[in-house]
Amino acid sequence: AVSVRKLSGVKGEEDEYTIRAAENVEAKMKIAEKAVPLVEKGRSIYFDAGSTVMCLARILPDDSFSIVTSGANIALELVKKLKTSVVALGGLVNRNTLSVSGPEALALMDNINVDIAFMSASGFSLTSGFTVANIYECELKRKVVKRAKKVILLMDTGKINKDLPFTYATLEDIDIWVCEASLPPEVEKEAKKHGVEVV
């Protein structure tokens, strides 16, 4: 028997997305389960790229949802559901996150109405807000947040006090923060101050 990894030439190393998807799986599933009731039928829904949103896509019931997504893997997961309408953004695919971004994605978003956006982030701090590592993804996330009537953030508490280079939103920009555990007291205080519902 020969390892499939050896045959594929990756020398036993998993790609970055696979590694990230395997981190904090229990927390991500807990968040996804809490988020399912927040996905509404008859609305234009946006699913951001990210492993926590992927968990939500997996457990979402097969119903008449209309979903736009920047996650290539999330689009593939959602089309397995026969009643769900799926629009995938086009553009540059990031092999580390499986997200699609760039000028094409931004241009398409100009023509899409978003009622509820389910967003992810790679880090959060009170000084920098919600951050990501990729400038193109940051630009797309900013546009989605600006266009959405309601912004729901799915992020585990393990990413708190972790800053990445690019900020796409602050507590003022989100309506609901779904997490797997209680937020640190100072973060929860600021969230309440900005009218953020913590689930």
XYZ file of N, CA and C in Angstrom:
597
model
N 0.845 -1.197 0.000
C 0.000 0.000 0.000
C 0.873 1.236 0.000
N 0.445 2.247 -0.756
C 1.192 3.503 -0.833
C 0.269 4.634 -0.410
N 0.782 5.542 0.420
C -0.002 6.681 0.886
C -0.470 7.537 -0.286
N -1.742 7.912 -0.264
C -2.286 8.798 -1.296
C -1.557 10.140 -1.256
N -1.181 10.563 -0.062
C -0.460 11.833 0.065
C 0.872 11.787 -0.664
N 1.546 10.640 -0.595
C 2.824 10.522 -1.298
C 2.612 10.581 -2.800
N 1.549 9.930 -3.247
C 1.252 9.935 -4.676
C 0.909 11.326 -5.185
N 0.265 12.130 -4.328
C -0.134 13.470 -4.754
C 1.003 14.469 -4.640
N 2.122 14.035 -4.092
C 3.303 14.900 -4.049
C 3.311 15.912 -2.934
N 2.430 15.754 -1.927
C 2.416 16.736 -0.848
C 3.232 16.280 0.357
N 3.887 15.149 0.219
C 4.825 14.669 1.236
C 4.214 14.596 2.635
N 2.962 14.130 2.694
C 2.338 13.923 3.998
C 1.841 15.178 4.669
N 1.970 16.317 4.018
C 1.526 17.566 4.629
C 0.111 17.904 4.157
N -0.719 18.308 5.092
C -2.072 18.720 4.744
C -2.049 20.182 4.326
N -2.977 20.555 3.432
C -3.050 21.950 3.034
C -3.580 22.794 4.189
N -3.350 24.094 4.110
C -3.690 24.992 5.214
C -5.179 24.987 5.533
N -6.040 24.911 4.494
C -7.478 24.913 4.762
C -7.868 23.679 5.572
N -7.347 22.515 5.206
C -7.677 21.277 5.918
C -7.257 21.365 7.379
N -6.084 21.955 7.607
C -5.593 22.119 8.978
C -6.516 23.046 9.762
N -6.894 24.173 9.145
C -7.759 25.137 9.818
C -9.139 24.557 10.085
N -9.648 23.795 9.128
C -10.983 23.204 9.274
C -11.022 22.199 10.421
N -9.868 21.600 10.734
C -9.797 20.595 11.787
C -9.600 21.213 13.180
N -9.359 22.524 13.239
C -9.144 23.198 14.526
C -10.485 23.560 15.163
N -10.571 23.365 16.481
C -11.761 23.782 17.246
C -13.083 23.319 16.620
N -13.101 22.098 16.128
C -14.292 21.589 15.431
C -15.523 21.603 16.336
N -15.342 21.232 17.589
C -16.465 21.198 18.527
C -17.072 22.590 18.694
N -16.209 23.596 18.832
C -16.677 24.981 18.987
C -17.400 25.449 17.718
N -16.824 25.123 16.559
C -17.428 25.544 15.292
C -18.808 24.902 15.083
N -18.945 23.640 15.455
C -20.231 22.962 15.310
C -21.269 23.535 16.276
N -20.819 23.899 17.463
C -21.727 24.492 18.447
C -22.256 25.829 17.917
N -21.365 26.608 17.319
C -21.740 27.899 16.729
C -22.717 27.676 15.575
N -22.404 26.714 14.709
C -23.255 26.420 13.554
C -24.660 26.022 13.996
N -24.758 25.195 15.030
C -26.065 24.752 15.539
C -26.880 25.932 16.065
N -26.200 26.873 16.726
C -26.884 28.072 17.229
C -27.338 28.972 16.083
N -26.592 28.943 14.969
C -26.861 29.849 13.842
C -27.975 29.367 12.927
N -28.240 28.067 12.900
C -29.249 27.513 11.974
C -30.598 28.239 12.063
N -31.143 28.484 13.274
C -32.453 29.161 13.345
C -32.427 30.607 12.830
N -31.237 31.182 12.676
C -31.109 32.568 12.222
C -31.128 32.690 10.695
N -31.020 31.547 9.996
C -31.093 31.542 8.532
C -32.572 31.527 8.142
N -33.018 32.608 7.496
C -34.451 32.764 7.216
C -34.793 32.498 5.752
N -35.938 31.841 5.558
C -36.455 31.642 4.195
C -37.030 32.954 3.685
N -37.071 33.101 2.358
C -37.651 34.291 1.772
C -36.785 35.528 1.907
N -35.526 35.329 2.233
C -34.571 36.427 2.363
C -33.367 36.152 1.479
N -32.641 37.222 1.124
C -31.367 37.059 0.423
C -30.292 36.880 1.483
N -29.696 35.698 1.504
C -28.718 35.337 2.540
C -27.321 35.289 1.937
N -26.345 35.796 2.680
C -24.944 35.699 2.255
C -24.192 34.807 3.233
N -23.464 33.820 2.693
C -22.585 32.971 3.498
C -21.143 33.321 3.144
N -20.428 33.873 4.103
C -19.019 34.183 3.935
C -18.227 32.876 3.820
N -17.006 32.962 3.317
C -16.126 31.790 3.324
C -15.634 31.565 4.757
N -15.196 30.359 5.057
C -14.674 30.064 6.393
C -15.155 28.722 6.892
N -14.354 28.098 7.734
C -14.667 26.744 8.191
C -15.871 26.693 9.126
N -16.134 27.769 9.883
C -17.316 27.779 10.748
C -18.584 27.903 9.917
N -18.550 28.757 8.886
C -19.703 28.892 7.996
C -19.906 27.590 7.209
N -18.818 26.895 6.903
C -18.921 25.596 6.228
C -19.685 24.599 7.107
N -19.444 24.640 8.407
C -20.190 23.774 9.328
C -21.679 24.093 9.275
N -22.003 25.389 9.193
C -23.404 25.804 9.073
C -24.013 25.284 7.770
N -23.268 25.401 6.675
C -23.761 24.917 5.376
C -24.062 23.422 5.428
N -23.235 22.675 6.130
C -23.403 21.216 6.215
C -24.681 20.829 6.942
N -24.990 21.534 8.028
C -26.127 21.116 8.854
C -27.413 21.887 8.533
N -27.338 22.823 7.589
C -28.525 23.583 7.209
C -29.560 22.645 6.590
N -30.819 22.736 7.015
C -31.849 21.862 6.419
C -32.018 22.159 4.925
N -32.471 21.161 4.181
C -32.742 21.351 2.759
C -34.092 22.051 2.642
N -34.041 23.369 2.470
C -35.260 24.161 2.397
C -35.076 25.267 1.364
N -36.105 26.061 1.152
C -36.079 27.063 0.081
C -35.336 28.331 0.494
N -34.037 28.188 0.748
C -33.183 29.321 1.070
C -32.561 29.873 -0.217
N -32.322 31.180 -0.239
C -31.590 31.816 -1.352
C -30.260 32.309 -0.794
N -29.173 31.653 -1.201
C -27.870 31.934 -0.598
C -26.825 32.319 -1.637
N -26.133 33.406 -1.349
C -24.971 33.842 -2.132
C -23.750 33.534 -1.278
N -22.681 33.020 -1.880
C -21.492 32.710 -1.083
C -20.196 33.015 -1.824
N -19.182 33.344 -1.037
C -17.830 33.549 -1.567
C -16.954 32.330 -1.301
N -17.538 31.283 -0.729
C -16.785 30.061 -0.433
C -17.022 29.016 -1.513
N -15.977 28.655 -2.247
C -16.125 27.657 -3.309
C -16.611 26.327 -2.732
N -16.050 25.925 -1.599
C -16.447 24.670 -0.957
C -17.851 24.757 -0.372
N -18.224 25.951 0.086
C -19.563 26.140 0.655
C -20.619 26.031 -0.445
N -20.330 26.607 -1.620
C -21.245 26.494 -2.758
C -21.452 25.023 -3.127
N -20.368 24.261 -3.165
C -20.469 22.829 -3.499
C -21.271 22.062 -2.460
N -21.146 22.458 -1.201
C -21.907 21.810 -0.136
C -23.398 22.143 -0.256
N -23.693 23.414 -0.526
C -25.086 23.865 -0.582
C -25.856 23.303 -1.777
N -25.176 23.081 -2.910
C -25.903 22.571 -4.089
C -26.343 21.116 -3.917
N -25.878 20.457 -2.872
C -26.364 19.110 -2.569
C -27.819 19.166 -2.086
N -28.237 20.344 -1.625
C -29.595 20.530 -1.126
C -30.490 20.917 -2.304
N -31.492 20.133 -2.581
C -32.296 20.290 -3.793
C -33.190 21.528 -3.797
N -33.576 22.023 -2.619
C -34.507 23.165 -2.550
C -33.797 24.508 -2.412
N -32.502 24.492 -2.144
C -31.763 25.730 -1.876
C -31.187 26.322 -3.157
N -31.410 27.617 -3.346
C -30.855 28.340 -4.494
C -29.477 28.882 -4.098
N -28.475 28.651 -4.959
C -27.096 29.036 -4.616
C -26.471 29.877 -5.722
N -25.911 31.016 -5.339
C -25.123 31.853 -6.245
C -23.708 31.897 -5.704
N -22.737 31.525 -6.539
C -21.327 31.571 -6.138
C -20.652 32.766 -6.814
N -19.943 33.537 -6.028
C -19.202 34.667 -6.584
C -18.023 34.147 -7.403
N -17.596 34.926 -8.385
C -16.443 34.549 -9.204
C -15.225 35.379 -8.834
N -14.062 34.923 -9.252
C -12.833 35.673 -8.984
C -11.675 34.766 -8.626
N -10.734 35.326 -7.903
C -9.523 34.614 -7.514
C -9.803 33.703 -6.328
N -9.465 32.410 -6.462
C -9.678 31.459 -5.372
C -8.427 31.394 -4.497
N -8.618 31.625 -3.209
C -7.534 31.538 -2.234
C -7.418 30.080 -1.785
N -6.296 29.439 -2.087
C -6.167 28.005 -1.770
C -6.102 27.743 -0.266
N -5.786 28.773 0.533
C -5.720 28.577 1.983
C -7.086 28.657 2.660
N -8.015 29.403 2.051
C -9.334 29.581 2.666
C -10.475 29.064 1.790
N -10.166 28.760 0.523
C -11.154 28.346 -0.480
C -12.193 29.437 -0.728
N -11.814 30.694 -0.415
C -12.698 31.825 -0.675
C -12.385 32.425 -2.039
N -13.389 33.079 -2.595
C -13.252 33.741 -3.883
C -13.365 35.240 -3.646
N -12.436 36.020 -4.211
C -12.474 37.470 -4.022
C -11.813 38.153 -5.211
N -11.685 39.478 -5.124
C -11.086 40.235 -6.214
C -12.115 41.104 -6.924
N -11.699 41.810 -7.982
C -12.575 42.758 -8.684
C -13.881 42.154 -9.197
N -13.830 40.913 -9.702
C -15.037 40.275 -10.243
C -16.076 40.063 -9.136
N -15.629 39.595 -7.988
C -16.537 39.356 -6.866
C -17.129 40.673 -6.372
N -16.310 41.716 -6.291
C -16.775 43.033 -5.850
C -17.825 43.585 -6.814
N -17.573 43.430 -8.120
C -18.505 43.934 -9.133
C -19.852 43.221 -9.043
N -19.829 41.911 -8.839
C -21.079 41.150 -8.733
C -21.858 41.576 -7.485
N -21.142 41.814 -6.385
C -21.805 42.205 -5.139
C -22.524 43.545 -5.270
N -22.073 44.392 -6.198
C -22.748 45.679 -6.426
C -24.189 45.488 -6.888
N -24.466 44.312 -7.458
C -25.793 44.035 -8.011
C -26.604 43.037 -7.200
N -26.119 42.712 -6.010
C -26.816 41.727 -5.180
C -27.292 42.370 -3.881
N -28.567 42.176 -3.592
C -29.125 42.660 -2.325
C -28.885 41.601 -1.255
N -28.523 42.045 -0.055
C -28.265 41.107 1.044
C -29.125 41.492 2.244
N -30.018 40.602 2.633
C -30.813 40.822 3.842
C -29.993 40.472 5.082
N -29.458 39.247 5.077
C -28.714 38.758 6.247
C -27.381 38.176 5.790
N -26.302 38.668 6.374
C -24.966 38.159 6.041
C -24.398 37.391 7.229
N -23.980 36.167 6.970
C -23.306 35.347 7.982
C -21.805 35.448 7.703
N -21.088 36.160 8.572
C -19.690 36.487 8.335
C -18.755 35.715 9.257
N -17.506 35.583 8.790
C -16.461 34.962 9.610
C -15.301 35.939 9.742
N -14.417 35.656 10.675
C -13.216 36.481 10.862
C -12.097 35.590 11.373
N -10.866 35.997 11.091
C -9.716 35.221 11.557
C -9.224 35.699 12.911
N -9.631 36.915 13.279
C -9.222 37.449 14.569
C -10.088 38.615 14.985
N -10.039 38.946 16.279
C -10.760 40.110 16.805
C -10.031 40.675 18.006
N -9.987 42.001 18.065
C -9.538 42.688 19.275
C -10.326 43.982 19.388
N -10.404 44.535 20.583
C -11.145 45.773 20.795
C -10.489 46.939 20.061
N -9.181 46.859 19.844
C -8.484 47.962 19.154
C -8.590 47.848 17.636
N -8.547 46.622 17.096
C -8.522 46.446 15.639
C -9.833 45.966 15.037
N -10.757 45.473 15.837
C -12.009 44.946 15.304
C -11.827 43.559 14.706
N -12.648 43.235 13.701
C -12.626 41.918 13.073
C -11.646 41.945 11.901
N -10.686 41.036 11.930
C -9.573 41.100 10.984
C -9.385 39.815 10.184
N -8.745 39.990 9.013
C -8.389 38.867 8.135
C -6.994 39.105 7.576
N -6.441 38.079 6.934
C -5.057 38.152 6.460
C -4.933 38.623 5.018
N -6.045 38.563 4.253
C -5.963 38.820 2.817
C -6.688 40.117 2.458
N -6.016 41.026 1.771
C -6.587 42.334 1.446
C -7.803 42.229 0.525
N -7.773 41.295 -0.456
C -8.907 41.142 -1.369
C -10.138 40.621 -0.632
N -9.915 39.659 0.271
C -11.032 39.139 1.067
C -11.583 40.235 1.971
N -10.689 41.061 2.507
C -11.097 42.166 3.365
C -12.011 43.129 2.610
N -11.641 43.475 1.389
C -12.448 44.395 0.578
C -13.839 43.828 0.313
N -13.888 42.534 0.003
C -15.178 41.893 -0.260
C -16.038 41.871 1.000
N -15.442 41.493 2.116
C -16.175 41.444 3.386
C -16.717 42.829 3.748
N -15.912 43.859 3.548
C -16.362 45.228 3.838
C -17.596 45.578 3.017
N -17.560 45.210 1.738
C -18.685 45.518 0.850
C -19.940 44.769 1.294
N -19.799 43.512 1.640
C -20.951 42.713 2.076
C -21.553 43.310 3.343
N -20.708 43.650 4.306
C -21.171 44.230 5.569
C -21.914 45.542 5.317
N -21.401 46.322 4.387
C -22.024 47.611 4.052
C -23.398 47.410 3.404
N -23.533 46.384 2.563
C -24.779 46.146 1.827
C -25.826 45.395 2.656
N -25.395 44.640 3.635
C -26.325 43.792 4.395
C -27.195 44.594 5.356
N -28.456 44.178 5.466
C -29.367 44.812 6.428
C -29.093 44.301 7.846
N -28.666 43.033 7.925
C -28.317 42.439 9.229
C -27.029 41.644 9.067
N -26.094 41.838 9.998
C -24.813 41.130 9.948
C -24.686 40.226 11.170
N -24.512 38.937 10.904
C -24.358 37.943 11.969
C -22.948 37.375 11.887
N -22.183 37.549 12.938
C -20.798 37.085 12.950
C -20.705 35.723 13.627
N -20.073 34.769 12.951
C -19.839 33.442 13.528
C -18.339 33.331 13.824
N -17.981 33.406 15.107
C -16.549 33.341 15.447
C -16.358 32.793 16.845
N -15.443 31.837 16.979
C -15.191 31.248 18.292
C -14.297 32.153 19.139
N -14.394 31.984 20.435
C -13.687 32.863 21.373
C -12.170 32.682 21.334
N -11.703 31.604 20.711
C -10.264 31.370 20.595
C -9.563 32.390 19.701
N -10.352 33.128 18.893
C -9.770 34.110 17.985
C -9.740 35.521 18.585
N -10.241 35.644 19.813
C -10.243 36.954 20.474
C -8.833 37.322 20.916
N -8.514 38.598 20.783
C -7.179 39.155 21.074
C -6.123 38.644 20.104
N -6.576 38.339 18.888
C -5.672 37.935 17.817
C -5.906 38.902 16.656
N -4.865 39.636 16.280
C -4.986 40.621 15.202
C -4.316 40.135 13.926
N -5.024 40.303 12.815
C -4.432 40.075 11.498
C -4.321 41.425 10.791
N -3.653 41.495 9.642
C -3.330 42.809 9.057
C -4.505 43.697 8.668
N -5.642 43.108 8.233
C -6.686 43.930 7.624
C -8.013 43.855 8.385
N -8.525 45.024 8.769
C -9.798 45.124 9.486
C -10.941 45.327 8.495
N -11.993 44.514 8.613
C -13.137 44.691 7.713
C -14.387 45.177 8.438
N -14.416 45.056 9.766
C -15.590 45.501 10.520
C -15.214 45.716 11.982
N -16.071 46.490 12.665
C -15.925 46.679 14.112
C -17.241 46.237 14.763
N -17.313 46.308 16.072
C -18.534 45.921 16.774
C -19.740 46.755 16.320
N -19.502 47.986 15.919
C -20.585 48.857 15.435
C -21.263 48.288 14.188
N -20.514 47.503 13.418
C -21.013 47.013 12.126
C -21.815 45.726 12.205
N -21.786 45.050 13.354
C -22.484 43.759 13.421
C -23.705 43.836 14.343
N -24.661 42.952 14.078
C -25.897 42.924 14.868
C -25.909 41.783 15.873
N -25.403 40.628 15.442
C -25.403 39.436 16.299
C -24.029 38.774 16.229
N -23.525 38.343 17.377
C -22.268 37.590 17.437
C -22.607 36.220 18.010
N -22.456 35.190 17.189
C -22.712 33.820 17.638
C -21.373 33.186 18.009
N -21.254 32.728 19.257
C -20.007 32.096 19.707
C -20.334 30.877 20.570
N -19.309 30.089 20.850
C -19.543 28.823 21.542
C -19.494 28.948 23.056
N -18.983 30.064 23.560
C -18.823 30.261 25.004
C -19.008 31.734 25.318
N -18.987 32.080 26.594
C -19.130 33.484 26.991
C -17.936 34.299 26.507
N -18.208 35.521 26.090
C -17.125 36.431 25.697
C -16.403 36.915 26.947
N -15.122 37.282 26.822
C -14.433 37.899 27.962
C -15.225 39.131 28.418
N -15.274 39.410 29.721
C -16.110 40.502 30.245
C -15.927 41.848 29.543
N -14.677 42.216 29.240
C -14.435 43.518 28.606
C -14.984 43.562 27.180
N -14.939 42.408 26.483
C -15.464 42.332 25.115
C -16.989 42.345 25.146
N -17.571 41.589 26.080
C -19.027 41.550 26.195
C -19.585 42.937 26.535
N -18.877 43.662 27.397
C -19.298 45.016 27.779
C -19.339 45.936 26.558
N -18.299 45.862 25.730
C -18.234 46.694 24.518
C -19.289 46.271 23.498
N -19.523 44.961 23.410
C -20.531 44.460 22.479
C -21.913 45.006 22.846
N -22.242 44.936 24.135
C -23.545 45.453 24.600
C -23.650 46.949 24.382
N -22.532 47.640 24.588
C -22.488 49.102 24.395
C -22.852 49.473 22.947
N -22.464 48.602 22.001
C -22.743 48.863 20.585
C -24.001 48.155 20.084
N -24.793 47.615 21.024
C -26.066 47.008 20.662
C -25.954 45.653 19.991
N -24.824 44.976 20.188
C -24.623 43.652 19.592
C -25.279 42.582 20.470
N -26.120 41.759 19.867
C -26.722 40.632 20.592
C -25.735 39.464 20.561
N -25.401 38.949 21.729
C -24.464 37.821 21.819
C -25.267 36.538 22.040
N -25.069 35.581 21.118
C -25.821 34.311 21.185
C -24.871 33.180 21.560
